[in-house]
Each structure stands twice: as C-alpha cells, then as structure tokens.
XYZ file of C-alpha atoms in Angstrom:
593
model
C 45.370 6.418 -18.962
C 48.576 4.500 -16.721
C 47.961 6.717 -13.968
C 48.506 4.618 -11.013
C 47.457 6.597 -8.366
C 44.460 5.354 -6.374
C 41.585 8.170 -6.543
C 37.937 7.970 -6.007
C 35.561 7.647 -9.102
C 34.055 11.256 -8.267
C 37.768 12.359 -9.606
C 37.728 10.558 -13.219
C 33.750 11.022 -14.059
C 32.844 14.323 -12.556
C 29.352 13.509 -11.658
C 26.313 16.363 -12.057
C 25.698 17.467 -8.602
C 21.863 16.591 -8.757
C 22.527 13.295 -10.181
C 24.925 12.498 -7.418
C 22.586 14.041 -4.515
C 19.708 11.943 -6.353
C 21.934 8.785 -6.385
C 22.410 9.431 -2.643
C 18.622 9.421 -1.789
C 18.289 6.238 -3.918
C 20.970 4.616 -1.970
C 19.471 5.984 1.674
C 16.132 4.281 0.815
C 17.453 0.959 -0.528
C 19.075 0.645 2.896
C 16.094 1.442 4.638
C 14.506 -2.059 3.658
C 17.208 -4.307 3.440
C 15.631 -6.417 5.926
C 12.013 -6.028 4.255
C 14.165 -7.972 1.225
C 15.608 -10.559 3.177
C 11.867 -11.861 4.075
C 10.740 -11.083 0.249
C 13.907 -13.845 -0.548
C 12.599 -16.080 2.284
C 9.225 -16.310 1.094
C 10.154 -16.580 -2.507
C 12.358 -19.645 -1.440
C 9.068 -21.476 0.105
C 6.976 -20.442 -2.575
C 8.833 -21.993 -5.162
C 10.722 -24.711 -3.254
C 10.471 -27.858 -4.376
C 12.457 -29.429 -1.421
C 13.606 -27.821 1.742
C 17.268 -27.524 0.235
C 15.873 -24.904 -2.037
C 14.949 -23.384 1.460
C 16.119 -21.550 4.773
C 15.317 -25.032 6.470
C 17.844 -26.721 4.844
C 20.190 -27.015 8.260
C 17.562 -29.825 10.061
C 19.445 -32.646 10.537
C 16.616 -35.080 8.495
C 17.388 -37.583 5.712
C 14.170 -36.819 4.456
C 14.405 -33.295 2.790
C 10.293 -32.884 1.733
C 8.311 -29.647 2.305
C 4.390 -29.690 2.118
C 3.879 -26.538 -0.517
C 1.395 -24.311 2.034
C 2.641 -21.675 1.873
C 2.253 -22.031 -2.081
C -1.515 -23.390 -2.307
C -2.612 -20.442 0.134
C -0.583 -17.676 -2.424
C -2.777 -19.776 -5.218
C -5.859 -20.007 -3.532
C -5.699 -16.056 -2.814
C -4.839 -15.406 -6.414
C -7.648 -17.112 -7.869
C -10.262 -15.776 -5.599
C -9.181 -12.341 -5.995
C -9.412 -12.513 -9.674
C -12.990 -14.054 -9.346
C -13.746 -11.288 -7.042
C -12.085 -8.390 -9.269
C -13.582 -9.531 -12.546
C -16.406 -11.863 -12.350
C -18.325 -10.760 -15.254
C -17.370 -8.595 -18.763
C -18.616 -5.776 -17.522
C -17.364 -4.326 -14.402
C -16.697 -0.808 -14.464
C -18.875 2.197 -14.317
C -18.769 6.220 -15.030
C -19.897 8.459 -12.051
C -20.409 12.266 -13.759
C -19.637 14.861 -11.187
C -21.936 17.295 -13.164
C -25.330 16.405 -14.381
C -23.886 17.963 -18.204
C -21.631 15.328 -18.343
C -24.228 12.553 -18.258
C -26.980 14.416 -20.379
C -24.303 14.758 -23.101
C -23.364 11.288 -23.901
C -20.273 11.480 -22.200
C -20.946 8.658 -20.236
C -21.851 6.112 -22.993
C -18.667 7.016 -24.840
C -16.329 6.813 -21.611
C -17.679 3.198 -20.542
C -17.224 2.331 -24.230
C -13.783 3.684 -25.053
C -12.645 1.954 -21.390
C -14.442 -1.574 -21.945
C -12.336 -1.071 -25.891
C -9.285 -0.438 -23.566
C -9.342 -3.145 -20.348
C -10.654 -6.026 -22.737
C -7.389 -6.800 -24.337
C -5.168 -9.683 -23.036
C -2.352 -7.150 -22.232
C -4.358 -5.803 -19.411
C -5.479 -8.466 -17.286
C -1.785 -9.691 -17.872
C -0.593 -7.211 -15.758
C -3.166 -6.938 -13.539
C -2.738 -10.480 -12.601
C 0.996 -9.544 -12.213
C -0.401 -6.678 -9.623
C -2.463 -9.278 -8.133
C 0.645 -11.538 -7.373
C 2.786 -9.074 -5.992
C -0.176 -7.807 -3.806
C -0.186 -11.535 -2.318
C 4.305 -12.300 -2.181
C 5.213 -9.154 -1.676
C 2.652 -7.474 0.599
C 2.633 -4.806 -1.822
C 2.362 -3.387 -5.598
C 3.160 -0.470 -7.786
C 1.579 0.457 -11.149
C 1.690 3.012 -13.636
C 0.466 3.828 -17.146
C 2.122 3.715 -20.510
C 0.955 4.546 -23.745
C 1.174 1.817 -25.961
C 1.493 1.887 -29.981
C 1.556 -1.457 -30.974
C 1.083 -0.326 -34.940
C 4.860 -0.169 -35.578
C 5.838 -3.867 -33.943
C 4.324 -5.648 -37.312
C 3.759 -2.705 -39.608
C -0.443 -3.272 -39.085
C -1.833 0.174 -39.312
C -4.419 -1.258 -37.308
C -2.777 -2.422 -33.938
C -3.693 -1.072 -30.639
C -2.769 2.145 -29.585
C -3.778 3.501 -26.291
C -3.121 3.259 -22.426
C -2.245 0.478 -20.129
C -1.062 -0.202 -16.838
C 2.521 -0.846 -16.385
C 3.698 -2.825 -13.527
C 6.761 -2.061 -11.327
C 8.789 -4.169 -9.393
C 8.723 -3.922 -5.680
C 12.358 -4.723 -6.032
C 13.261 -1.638 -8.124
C 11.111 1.192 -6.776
C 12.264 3.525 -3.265
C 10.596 5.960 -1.507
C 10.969 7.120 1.469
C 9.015 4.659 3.864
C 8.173 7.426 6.897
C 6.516 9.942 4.578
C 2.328 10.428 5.571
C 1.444 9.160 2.559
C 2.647 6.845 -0.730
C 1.480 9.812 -3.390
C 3.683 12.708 -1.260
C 6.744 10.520 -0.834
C 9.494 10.798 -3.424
C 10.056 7.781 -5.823
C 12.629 6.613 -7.374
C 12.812 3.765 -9.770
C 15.432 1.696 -11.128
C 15.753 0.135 -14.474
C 18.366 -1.487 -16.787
C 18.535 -0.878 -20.307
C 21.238 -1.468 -23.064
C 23.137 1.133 -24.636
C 21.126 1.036 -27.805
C 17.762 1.754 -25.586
C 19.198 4.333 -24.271
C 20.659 6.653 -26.510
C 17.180 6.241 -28.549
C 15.101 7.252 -25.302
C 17.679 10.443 -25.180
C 16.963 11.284 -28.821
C 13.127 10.404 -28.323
C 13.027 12.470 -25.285
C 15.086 15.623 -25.913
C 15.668 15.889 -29.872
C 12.768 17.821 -30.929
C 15.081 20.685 -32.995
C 18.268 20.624 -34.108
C 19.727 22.608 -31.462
C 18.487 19.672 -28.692
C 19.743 17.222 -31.171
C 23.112 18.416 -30.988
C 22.875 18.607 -27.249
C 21.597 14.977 -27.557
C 24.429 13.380 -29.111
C 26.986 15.422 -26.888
C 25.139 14.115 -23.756
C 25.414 10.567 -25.139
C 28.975 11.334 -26.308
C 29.864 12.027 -22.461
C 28.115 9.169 -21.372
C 30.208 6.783 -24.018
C 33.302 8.740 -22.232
C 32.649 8.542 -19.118
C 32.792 4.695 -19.521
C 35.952 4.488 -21.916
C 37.540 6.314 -18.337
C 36.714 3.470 -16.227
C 37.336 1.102 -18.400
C 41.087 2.440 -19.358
C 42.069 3.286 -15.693
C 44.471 0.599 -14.532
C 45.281 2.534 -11.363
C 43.223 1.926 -7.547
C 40.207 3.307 -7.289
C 38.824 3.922 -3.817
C 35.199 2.876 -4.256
C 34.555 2.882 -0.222
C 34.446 6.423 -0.812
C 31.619 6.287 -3.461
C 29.301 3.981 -2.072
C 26.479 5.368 -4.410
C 28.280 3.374 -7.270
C 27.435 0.229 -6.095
C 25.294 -0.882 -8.659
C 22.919 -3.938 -7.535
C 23.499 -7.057 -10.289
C 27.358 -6.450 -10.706
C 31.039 -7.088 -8.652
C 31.822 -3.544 -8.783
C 31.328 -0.252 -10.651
C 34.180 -0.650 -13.131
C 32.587 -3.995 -14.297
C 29.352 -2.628 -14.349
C 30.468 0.681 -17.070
C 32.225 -2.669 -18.863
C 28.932 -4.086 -19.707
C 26.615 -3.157 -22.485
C 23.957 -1.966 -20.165
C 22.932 0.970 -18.566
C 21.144 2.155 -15.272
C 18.581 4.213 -14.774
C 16.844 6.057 -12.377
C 14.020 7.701 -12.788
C 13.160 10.191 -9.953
C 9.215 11.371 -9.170
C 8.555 14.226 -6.976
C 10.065 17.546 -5.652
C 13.758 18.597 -5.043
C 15.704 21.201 -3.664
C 18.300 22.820 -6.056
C 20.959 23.669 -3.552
C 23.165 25.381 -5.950
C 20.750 27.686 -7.266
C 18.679 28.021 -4.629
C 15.631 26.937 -6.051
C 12.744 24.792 -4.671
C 11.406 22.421 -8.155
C 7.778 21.160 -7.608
C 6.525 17.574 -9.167
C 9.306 16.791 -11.762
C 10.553 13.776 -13.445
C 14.530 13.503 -13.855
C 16.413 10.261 -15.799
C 19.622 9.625 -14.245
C 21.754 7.438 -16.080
C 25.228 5.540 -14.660
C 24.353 7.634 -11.160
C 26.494 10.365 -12.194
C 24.765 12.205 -15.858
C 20.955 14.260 -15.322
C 19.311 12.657 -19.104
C 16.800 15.229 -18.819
C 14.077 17.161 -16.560
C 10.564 17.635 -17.250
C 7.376 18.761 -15.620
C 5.112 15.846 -15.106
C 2.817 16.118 -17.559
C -0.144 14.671 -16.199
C -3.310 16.631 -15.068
C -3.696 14.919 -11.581
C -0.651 16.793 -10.885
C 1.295 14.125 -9.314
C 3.003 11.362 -9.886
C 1.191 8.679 -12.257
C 2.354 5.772 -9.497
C -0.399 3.791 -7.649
C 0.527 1.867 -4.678
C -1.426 -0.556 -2.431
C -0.441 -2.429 0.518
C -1.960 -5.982 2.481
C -1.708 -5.337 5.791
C -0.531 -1.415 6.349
C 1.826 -0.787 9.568
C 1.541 2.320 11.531
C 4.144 4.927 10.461
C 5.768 2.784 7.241
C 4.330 2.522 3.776
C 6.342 -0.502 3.347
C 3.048 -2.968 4.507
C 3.353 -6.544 5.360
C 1.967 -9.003 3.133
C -0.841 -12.318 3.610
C 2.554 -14.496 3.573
C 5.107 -12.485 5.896
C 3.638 -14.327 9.317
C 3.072 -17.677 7.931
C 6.892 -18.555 7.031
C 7.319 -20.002 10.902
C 4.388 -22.270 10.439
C 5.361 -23.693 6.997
C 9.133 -23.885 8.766
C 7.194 -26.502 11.579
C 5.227 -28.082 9.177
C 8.325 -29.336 7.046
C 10.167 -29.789 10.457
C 7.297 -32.408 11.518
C 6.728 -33.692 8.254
C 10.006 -34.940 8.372
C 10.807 -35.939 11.775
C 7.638 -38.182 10.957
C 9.277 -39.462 8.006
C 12.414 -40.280 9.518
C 11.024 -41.887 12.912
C 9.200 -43.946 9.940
C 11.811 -45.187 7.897
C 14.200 -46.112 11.646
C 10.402 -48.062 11.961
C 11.116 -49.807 8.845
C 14.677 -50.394 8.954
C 15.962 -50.053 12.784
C 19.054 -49.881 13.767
C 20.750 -52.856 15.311
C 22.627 -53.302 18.636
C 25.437 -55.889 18.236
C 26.646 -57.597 21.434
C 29.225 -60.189 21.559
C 30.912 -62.733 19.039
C 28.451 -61.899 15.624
C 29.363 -62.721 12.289
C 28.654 -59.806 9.416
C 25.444 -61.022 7.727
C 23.067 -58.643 5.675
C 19.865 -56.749 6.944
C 17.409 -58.724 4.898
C 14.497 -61.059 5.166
C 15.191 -64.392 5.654
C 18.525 -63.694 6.634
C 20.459 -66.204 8.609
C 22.627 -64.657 11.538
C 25.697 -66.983 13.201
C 26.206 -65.602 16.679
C 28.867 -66.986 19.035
C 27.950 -68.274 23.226
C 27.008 -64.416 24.698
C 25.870 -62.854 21.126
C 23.485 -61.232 20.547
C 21.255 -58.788 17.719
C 18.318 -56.872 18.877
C 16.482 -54.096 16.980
C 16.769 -50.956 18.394
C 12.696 -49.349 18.078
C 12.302 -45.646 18.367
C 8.971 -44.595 20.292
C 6.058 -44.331 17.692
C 4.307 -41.594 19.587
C 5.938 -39.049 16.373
C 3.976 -40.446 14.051
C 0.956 -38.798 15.682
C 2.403 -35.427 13.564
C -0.195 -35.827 11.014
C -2.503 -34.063 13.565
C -0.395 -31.034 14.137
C 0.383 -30.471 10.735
C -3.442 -30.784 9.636
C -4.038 -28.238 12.203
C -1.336 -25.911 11.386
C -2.132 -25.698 8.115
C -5.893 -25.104 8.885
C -4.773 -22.313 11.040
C -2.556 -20.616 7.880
C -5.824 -20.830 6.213
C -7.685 -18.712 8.456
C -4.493 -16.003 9.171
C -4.077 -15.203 5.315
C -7.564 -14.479 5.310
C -8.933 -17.738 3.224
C -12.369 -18.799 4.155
C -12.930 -22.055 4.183
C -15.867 -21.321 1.786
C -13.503 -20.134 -0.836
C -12.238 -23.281 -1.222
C -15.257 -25.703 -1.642
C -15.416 -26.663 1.498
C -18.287 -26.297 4.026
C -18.275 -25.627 7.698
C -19.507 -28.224 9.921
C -23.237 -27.964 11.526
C -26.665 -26.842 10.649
C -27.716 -23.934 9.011
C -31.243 -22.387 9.544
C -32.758 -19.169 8.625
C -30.263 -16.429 7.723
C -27.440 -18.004 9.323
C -25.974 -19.234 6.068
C -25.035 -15.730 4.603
C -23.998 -14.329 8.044
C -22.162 -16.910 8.713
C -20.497 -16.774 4.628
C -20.254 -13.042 5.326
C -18.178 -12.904 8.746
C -15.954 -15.772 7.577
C -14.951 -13.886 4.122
C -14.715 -10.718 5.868
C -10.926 -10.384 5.507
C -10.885 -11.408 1.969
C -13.583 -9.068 0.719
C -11.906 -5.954 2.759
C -8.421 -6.969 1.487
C -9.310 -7.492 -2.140
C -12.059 -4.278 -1.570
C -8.828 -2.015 -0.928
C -7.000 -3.417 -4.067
C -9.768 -2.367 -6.208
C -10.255 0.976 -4.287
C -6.681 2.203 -3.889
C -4.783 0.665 -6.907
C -7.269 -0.158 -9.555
C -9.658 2.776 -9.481
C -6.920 5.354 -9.685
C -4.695 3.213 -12.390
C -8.147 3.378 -14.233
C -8.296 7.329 -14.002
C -4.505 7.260 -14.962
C -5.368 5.408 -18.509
C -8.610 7.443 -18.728
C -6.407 10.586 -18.227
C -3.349 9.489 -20.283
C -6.266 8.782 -23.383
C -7.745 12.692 -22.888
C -3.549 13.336 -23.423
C -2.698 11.758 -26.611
C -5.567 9.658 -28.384
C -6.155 11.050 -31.600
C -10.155 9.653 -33.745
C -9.632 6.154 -32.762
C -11.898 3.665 -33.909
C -13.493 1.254 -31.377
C -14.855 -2.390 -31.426
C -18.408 -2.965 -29.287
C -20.145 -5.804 -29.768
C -24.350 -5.517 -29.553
C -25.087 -8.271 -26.512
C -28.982 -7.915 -27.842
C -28.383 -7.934 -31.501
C -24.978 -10.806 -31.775
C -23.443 -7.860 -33.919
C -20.171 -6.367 -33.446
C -20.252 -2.478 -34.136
C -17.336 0.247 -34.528
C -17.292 3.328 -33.129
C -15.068 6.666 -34.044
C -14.448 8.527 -30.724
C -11.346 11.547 -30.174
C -10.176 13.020 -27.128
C -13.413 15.670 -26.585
C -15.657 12.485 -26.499
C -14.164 10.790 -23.214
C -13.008 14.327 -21.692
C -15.798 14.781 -18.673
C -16.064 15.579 -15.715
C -15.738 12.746 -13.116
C -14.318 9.410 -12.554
C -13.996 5.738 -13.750
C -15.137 3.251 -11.086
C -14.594 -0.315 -10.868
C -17.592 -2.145 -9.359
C -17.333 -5.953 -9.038
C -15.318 -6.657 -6.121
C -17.029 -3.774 -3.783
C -20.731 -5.170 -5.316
C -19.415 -9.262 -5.275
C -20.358 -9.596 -1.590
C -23.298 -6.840 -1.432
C -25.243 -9.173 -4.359
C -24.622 -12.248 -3.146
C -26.059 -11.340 0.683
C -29.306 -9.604 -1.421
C -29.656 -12.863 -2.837
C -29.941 -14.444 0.106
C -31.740 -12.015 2.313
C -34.701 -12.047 -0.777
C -34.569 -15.650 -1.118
C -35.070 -16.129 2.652
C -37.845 -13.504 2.982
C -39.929 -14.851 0.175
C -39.681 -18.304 1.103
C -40.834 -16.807 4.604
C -43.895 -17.034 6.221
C -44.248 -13.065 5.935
C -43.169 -12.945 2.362
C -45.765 -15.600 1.196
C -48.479 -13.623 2.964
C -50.494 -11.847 0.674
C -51.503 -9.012 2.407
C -47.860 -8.498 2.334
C -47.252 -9.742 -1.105
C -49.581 -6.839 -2.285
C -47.788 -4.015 -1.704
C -44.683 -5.202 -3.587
C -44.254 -4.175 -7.148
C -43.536 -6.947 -9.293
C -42.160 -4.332 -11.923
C -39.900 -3.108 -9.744
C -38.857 -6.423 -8.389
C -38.224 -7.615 -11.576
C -35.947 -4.572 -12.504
C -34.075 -5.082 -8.772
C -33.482 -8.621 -10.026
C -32.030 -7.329 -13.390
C -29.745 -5.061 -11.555
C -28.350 -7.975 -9.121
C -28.219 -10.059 -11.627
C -26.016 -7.704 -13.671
C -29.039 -8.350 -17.268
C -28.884 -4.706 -17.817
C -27.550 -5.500 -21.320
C -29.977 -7.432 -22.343
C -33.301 -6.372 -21.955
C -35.054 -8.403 -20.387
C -37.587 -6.715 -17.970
C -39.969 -4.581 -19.560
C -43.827 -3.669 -17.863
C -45.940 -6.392 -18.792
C -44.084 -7.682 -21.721
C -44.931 -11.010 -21.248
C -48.581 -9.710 -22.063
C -47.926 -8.567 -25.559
C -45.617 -11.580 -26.082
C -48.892 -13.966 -25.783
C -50.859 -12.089 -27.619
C -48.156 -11.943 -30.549
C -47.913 -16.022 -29.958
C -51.505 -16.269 -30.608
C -52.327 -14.164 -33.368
C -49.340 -16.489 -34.511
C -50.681 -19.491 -33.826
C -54.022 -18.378 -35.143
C -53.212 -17.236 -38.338
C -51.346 -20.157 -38.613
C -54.319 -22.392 -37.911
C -56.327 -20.591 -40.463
C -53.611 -21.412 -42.921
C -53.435 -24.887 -42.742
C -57.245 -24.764 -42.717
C -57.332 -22.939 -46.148
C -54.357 -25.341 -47.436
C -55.840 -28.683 -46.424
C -59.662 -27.024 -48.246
C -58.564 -26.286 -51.072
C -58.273 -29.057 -54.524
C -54.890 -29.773 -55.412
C -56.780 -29.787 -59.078
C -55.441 -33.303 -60.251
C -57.753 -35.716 -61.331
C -57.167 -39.432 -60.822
C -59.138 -42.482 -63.194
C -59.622 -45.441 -61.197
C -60.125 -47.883 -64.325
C -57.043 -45.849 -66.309
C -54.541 -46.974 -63.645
C-alpha cells in the first residue's frame, strides 16, 4: 500500500467487535494496578540486588554502595518454612467421601492412590514451589491445571500423562480488582506465542472436520493478512486513537505485527453480546493480535467455573489485589542500607581524614612515615568526623529483628531460641503464639489455593484419563506394585484434602501437651494411669506420628512376638543339643597317627 494518509489501525485491520471490547477490558484492568507493579519492580530490585545501584537507593550520596540482603534472607527463610510446613512427610493428602457409598466402595483407596501417582513427580512440586514464591514477592498467586502428555516429547509410550498445576504470572493475568470475590471476577490472561504455536493451537482447537478445517486455515490466513497490512503501510497511523494496541514488550504496534510472535488473550468468565443481544454465561474466548476472536467455547469443567485458583498474603478490604509479607518492609531495608553506609563512610573519613592546609605547605603524600616541609605559619591538621555513627550497628540489628517479626518469621523458625526460662507448658504456648502468623498464612495457602488446584487435577483426571497404569510402592513389604485404574475408579463423591500444614502445628502442640501431662505429677499417678488405654494410646501415637503405613500398633502384639522368640530360641536350643549328642561316626587310632 503507498497510501499516505494518516488513519487509525481500526481502519486497515477491521477488528471483531468482541475482540476489540475484550481488548478494552484487558487494557482497563492493567491500568488499574499500575502502581501495584511499580512496588512488584521495587521489591524485585532489593531482592535480587547485589549493590544498591541495582536499587531505588541508588541517589544517597555514599561512596560505599553495599546493601545488607534482608529483605532477601526473610523471602528465603519464608520459602523454606512454608515448604516444610506444606509437605513435611510423603504422604500428605487425604479423601473425605461426602456419601458413606463412596468409602464402602473402594473409592477412596483408589483416589489417594491415583493422586499420591500424580503429586509425586518432580514437575509438581516444581511449580508449587513457583506458587510458593510468588505467594511470598508478589503478595499473591494464580494456578491452573493442564493436562500433560509427556509420551510424544521422546516417543516413550510410557511417559506421564495426566494433570498438573500450571502456574500463571501475576504479571500477565487481570481481573477486575473490586469484584466480591476472585472466582466471580472476569480474567483475562496474557501470553506470547510464535506464529508456529499458534496456528497449531487453531488447528488443535477448532479442526475437528473438514468444514472447521477450512475455517481454520482462513482464520489463520486473515491473521497472516492482517500483519502483511501493517507491515506494508508506509503512511501515519494515529495510534493515540487505539490505545488497546499497545502491546506490553514492544515500541509500538507496527513493530510488534513485525515480529514472529503473537499475543494472546485468553478471556474467563461471562460477557454481554451487545450486538446480538445476548447475555453468554462462563466461556473461554482466545483473542489473538487484540483484534481476531480464535475461538469460543463453554468451559468444560464440572465445577462450572473457571479452573483459576487465587490466594492472597495479606487481603485488603474491597481489592483482590492483596499485599504481600515484603510490600511494608522495603522502607526498612531502604534505612538499613542508608546506615550501613553512612557507617561505612564515617569509617573510611576515620581511616583516611581529610586534611586542613593552612599556610606555606609543600605537596607531600598521605602516607606513613611521610615527611611534611611547612613554611613559619603552616600548618596540617586532620580533620576527625564525630564517631558517635558508628554506633549504627545497633539500629540496624534492631531493624532487621523487627522485619523478622512483621513478615511473620518466628524467631523459632530460624534456630534460634527466645531468651528466659521455660517451665511447664509455657514452651508450646509460647512456640504457638509466636508462629501464629506463619501457620495462619501458610494455613490459607493450603486451604484456598492448594485444596481446590487439587480438586481441579482430580476433576481434569475424571475428564480425560483413559486405564492408566499406576506405580505404589508397599512401605510394609519394600515392593513396588502397579495398579490399572480408569476414570469410574477415582469418580466419587467428595473432595481431595491436603493435611500437613493445617495438622503441622495441631501435632506438634499434642506432643507437647502429652509429654507434659505424663511427665506430670497427675499423669504418673496410677489411679489415674488406670483408666487410660494403652491400646488406644498407642494407636493416638500412630496417628500423630503419621505410622499408619506401617503397622506398627496392633493389641498385644508384643505378646505373641515373645512367645514366637521363644519357641525360637527353644527349638533352637534343642537343636544344638541334639547336634553336639550325636557321633560324628569317625574313628581316630592313637598309635596309627
């Protein structure tokens, strides 16, 4: 084209009108949390700062350019606690049955088994960990499900096909942030894919006879054109007017439809077809180059909405956008490098002061045993700052003791014990009020986002499994067996729950409480001790101790166990008796030898 004109990009592309109107709701929520970006940036500066001219602090007028990495031991801390807490043994999820049939018919056996098969695969605690980090920088984190056929990346008949979570960028979902709740907002997520990924999702998504396949390749055909427009227009184009086509990660629209890639956004929720006059309830639409509908379906899953999970730190009244452990820290960790290296500086003028030069001097060097020719009324003296600053050691130790406590960090959790005496059942009320913000924090990660992203797989499996063959190994019997379970076998009534975090506190305080009381003066009383069973003691013990698996407590076992040891050792006795009686039947001559 050598039109010259300058027209808007709405004129050369024709965009659909639900793409465009789509595009616009994208753009209104991006702006709604431009700010809530800007401190995401900040605290990804600190985090990862190895100076402060990687940071925001970079204008202090110090030589010395250090920064003590808080901000990033407390983010590490967190991290590794929370995955203590979330997973601290094999085991850690469990199958409530909403109906009593569901239990009585094995369902429950063959759920936990298919899900252990599932979440014990490197994959998913990958992305959980991922989850766990964006639940700790950003404040909050977004998950979905996939299903994953790993079969056709080597050609192994045998890879692993099934569900897993999917993590998703706080930077490239919207929603809109004053909606009552994350799950009846409207989402919209962003992704970039090359040309080649994309026209194989059309075809995988909408070629299914050869009347969509034609429609396929004419959508892609547009798409191609659309592009070979932009590209070929020399004249002005007025992109002011089209602020939807600002695509984030390029100059400007026309260099964006240069490049081999391709945006998309993928819409969850309900819309209003103004054209048509039609209200369209829990869809998913592809939007591609913010201008082309790829296709609409129903959302297929049964839960009937969308299969995003969402959990935030520290939730604010009236916005689902939620602050995270980090946000309220930055100041301190900006005053801890701003007295870490005032101190340093005040130091090194210590070291090497400045000089005040009066009269007739000759130049000499600042060095030891340097020799300094002044005339009649010269003079040198050193010019000494006051010391008093490098007293900041005591202000940083105690700012940094205080970002501790804010982010919700017990001292406990990190080896350390708290000063003074413990008696009684101090220790574990004291343990227990002091990790009370960590275990509700990491409690509503495993409540909100990992239970339902559980249910999600579960549900996804009931979807599109075929007979799959499962690995479970035998704790009791060091055996590893294989198990051929299809879609009826996990299909039940009720839901997968994730137990350790909720149950990592609980134990621990039953621990104590039963240690304490039996160590008591009450507990070793035995008109006490006497109406306590010691069967069902031993089986409480099992159950805190999480030995379920292994068999361990049975009635009296110990019993039968002696009396199997010594019929053992008897019969044993009897037959070295009957070996050590009876003639070997050689015959030995004195006088021969």
């Amino acid at each position: 084209m050598t039109n010259t004109k300058a027209i808007t990009l709405d004129t050369l592309i024709e965009p659909d009108s639900l793409a465009r109107g789509l595009s616009e709701m994208y753009i209104t929520f991006e702006r709604s949390r431009v700010n809530k970006r800007a401190e995401w940036q900040e605290i990804q500066e600190y985090i990862f700062a190895t100076d402060t001219g990687k940071t925001r602090n970079s204008s202090l007028p110090w030589s010395n350019k250090t920064t003590i990495p808080k901000l990033c031991q407390i983010r590490d801390n967190l991290f590794s606690n929370y995955i203590a807490a979330l997973f601290p043994r094999r085991r850690w999820l469990t199958w409530e049955g909403s109906v009593k049939e569901a239990e009585q018919a094995g369902k429950r056996d063959a759920i936990i088994s298919y899900m252990n098969w599932v979440i014990d695969r490197p994959e998913f605690y990958s992305e959980i960990s991922k989850l766990i980090a964006d639940y700790i920088d950003y404040g909050n984190c977004f998950a979905s499900v996939e299903w994953v056929d790993q079969r056709s990346l080597d050609g192994d008949k045998e890879g692993y096909v099934g569900p897993m979570p999917k993590r998703i960028s706080p930077l490239d979902i919207v929603f809109d942030p004053t909606a009552n709740s994350f799950s009846a907002s409207p989402k919209l997520i962003r992704s970039i894919v090359s040309l080649g990924e994309l026209k194989d999702m059309i075809e995988r998504g909408r070629a299914e006879s050869p009347e969509e396949l034609e429609a396929t390749q004419s959508l892609f055909k547009k798409i191609m054109e659309d592009r070979r427009t932009i590209r070929e227009y020399t004249g002005e184009v007025l992109s002011e007017k089209d602020s939807i086509y600002e695509v984030a990660g390029f100059t400007s629209y026309r260099e964006y439809m240069q490049s081999p890639y391709a945006e998309i956004l993928t819409f969850f929720g309900d819309y209003y077809d103004s054209e048509k006059d039609e209200y369209h309830r829990n869809k998913v639409i592809k939007i591609v180059d913010r201008n082309t509908v790829i296709g609409v379906w129903d959302n297929p899953s049964f839960f009937g909405r969308a299969p995003i999970y969402s959990v935030g730190w520290r939730l604010r009244p009236d916005n689902l956008w939620a602050m995270g452990p980090l946000d309220n820290l930055v100041g301190m960790q900006y005053r801890i490098d701003h007295l870490e290296n005032m101190k340093s500086d005040v130091f090194d003028i210590i070291a090497y002061p400045p000089l005040i030069v009066r009269g007739e001097v000759q130049d000499f060097d600042w060095r030891p045993m340097e020799r300094i020719y002044i005339g009649d009324e010269g003079d040198v003296k050193m010019l000494v700052p006051d010391t008093q600053a490098l007293q900041a050691d005591n202000q940083i130790a105690l700012l940094e003791s205080k970002m501790e406590e804010m982010a919700g960090s017990p001292r406990e959790a990190m080896g350390f014990r708290t000063p003074g005496e413990k008696t009684m059942y101090e220790v574990q009320r004291l343990e227990a009020a002091a990790g009370r913000i960590f275990q509700n924090k990491i409690s509503g990660f495993e409540r909100d986002l990992l239970e339902p992203l559980l249910n999600a797989m579960l549900e996804l499996a009931k979807r599109n499994m075929n007979a799959t063959v499962i690995r479970i190994f035998d704790d009791q019997n060091k055996i590893a067996l294989f198990e051929t379970l299809t879609a009826q076998d996990i299909t039940g009534s009720g839901r997968i729950r994730p137990i350790a975090a909720r149950h990592f506190a609980e134990k621990a305080i039953q621990v104590q409480n039963l240690t304490n009381f039996f160590g008591s003066a009450a507990g070793m009383d035995p008109a006490i001790k006497q109406h306590f069973s010691s069967v069902e003691l031993a089986r409480m013990w099992e159950q805190i101790l999480d030995l379920q698996d292994y068999g361990l407590v049975e009635p009296f076992i110990q019993i039968s166990e002696q009396a199997d040891g010594q019929k053992l050792q008897v019969a044993s006795q009897e037959q070295i008796a009957q070996t050590v009686n009876t003639p070997s039947g050689i015959n030995f001559d004195a006088d021969e030898q």
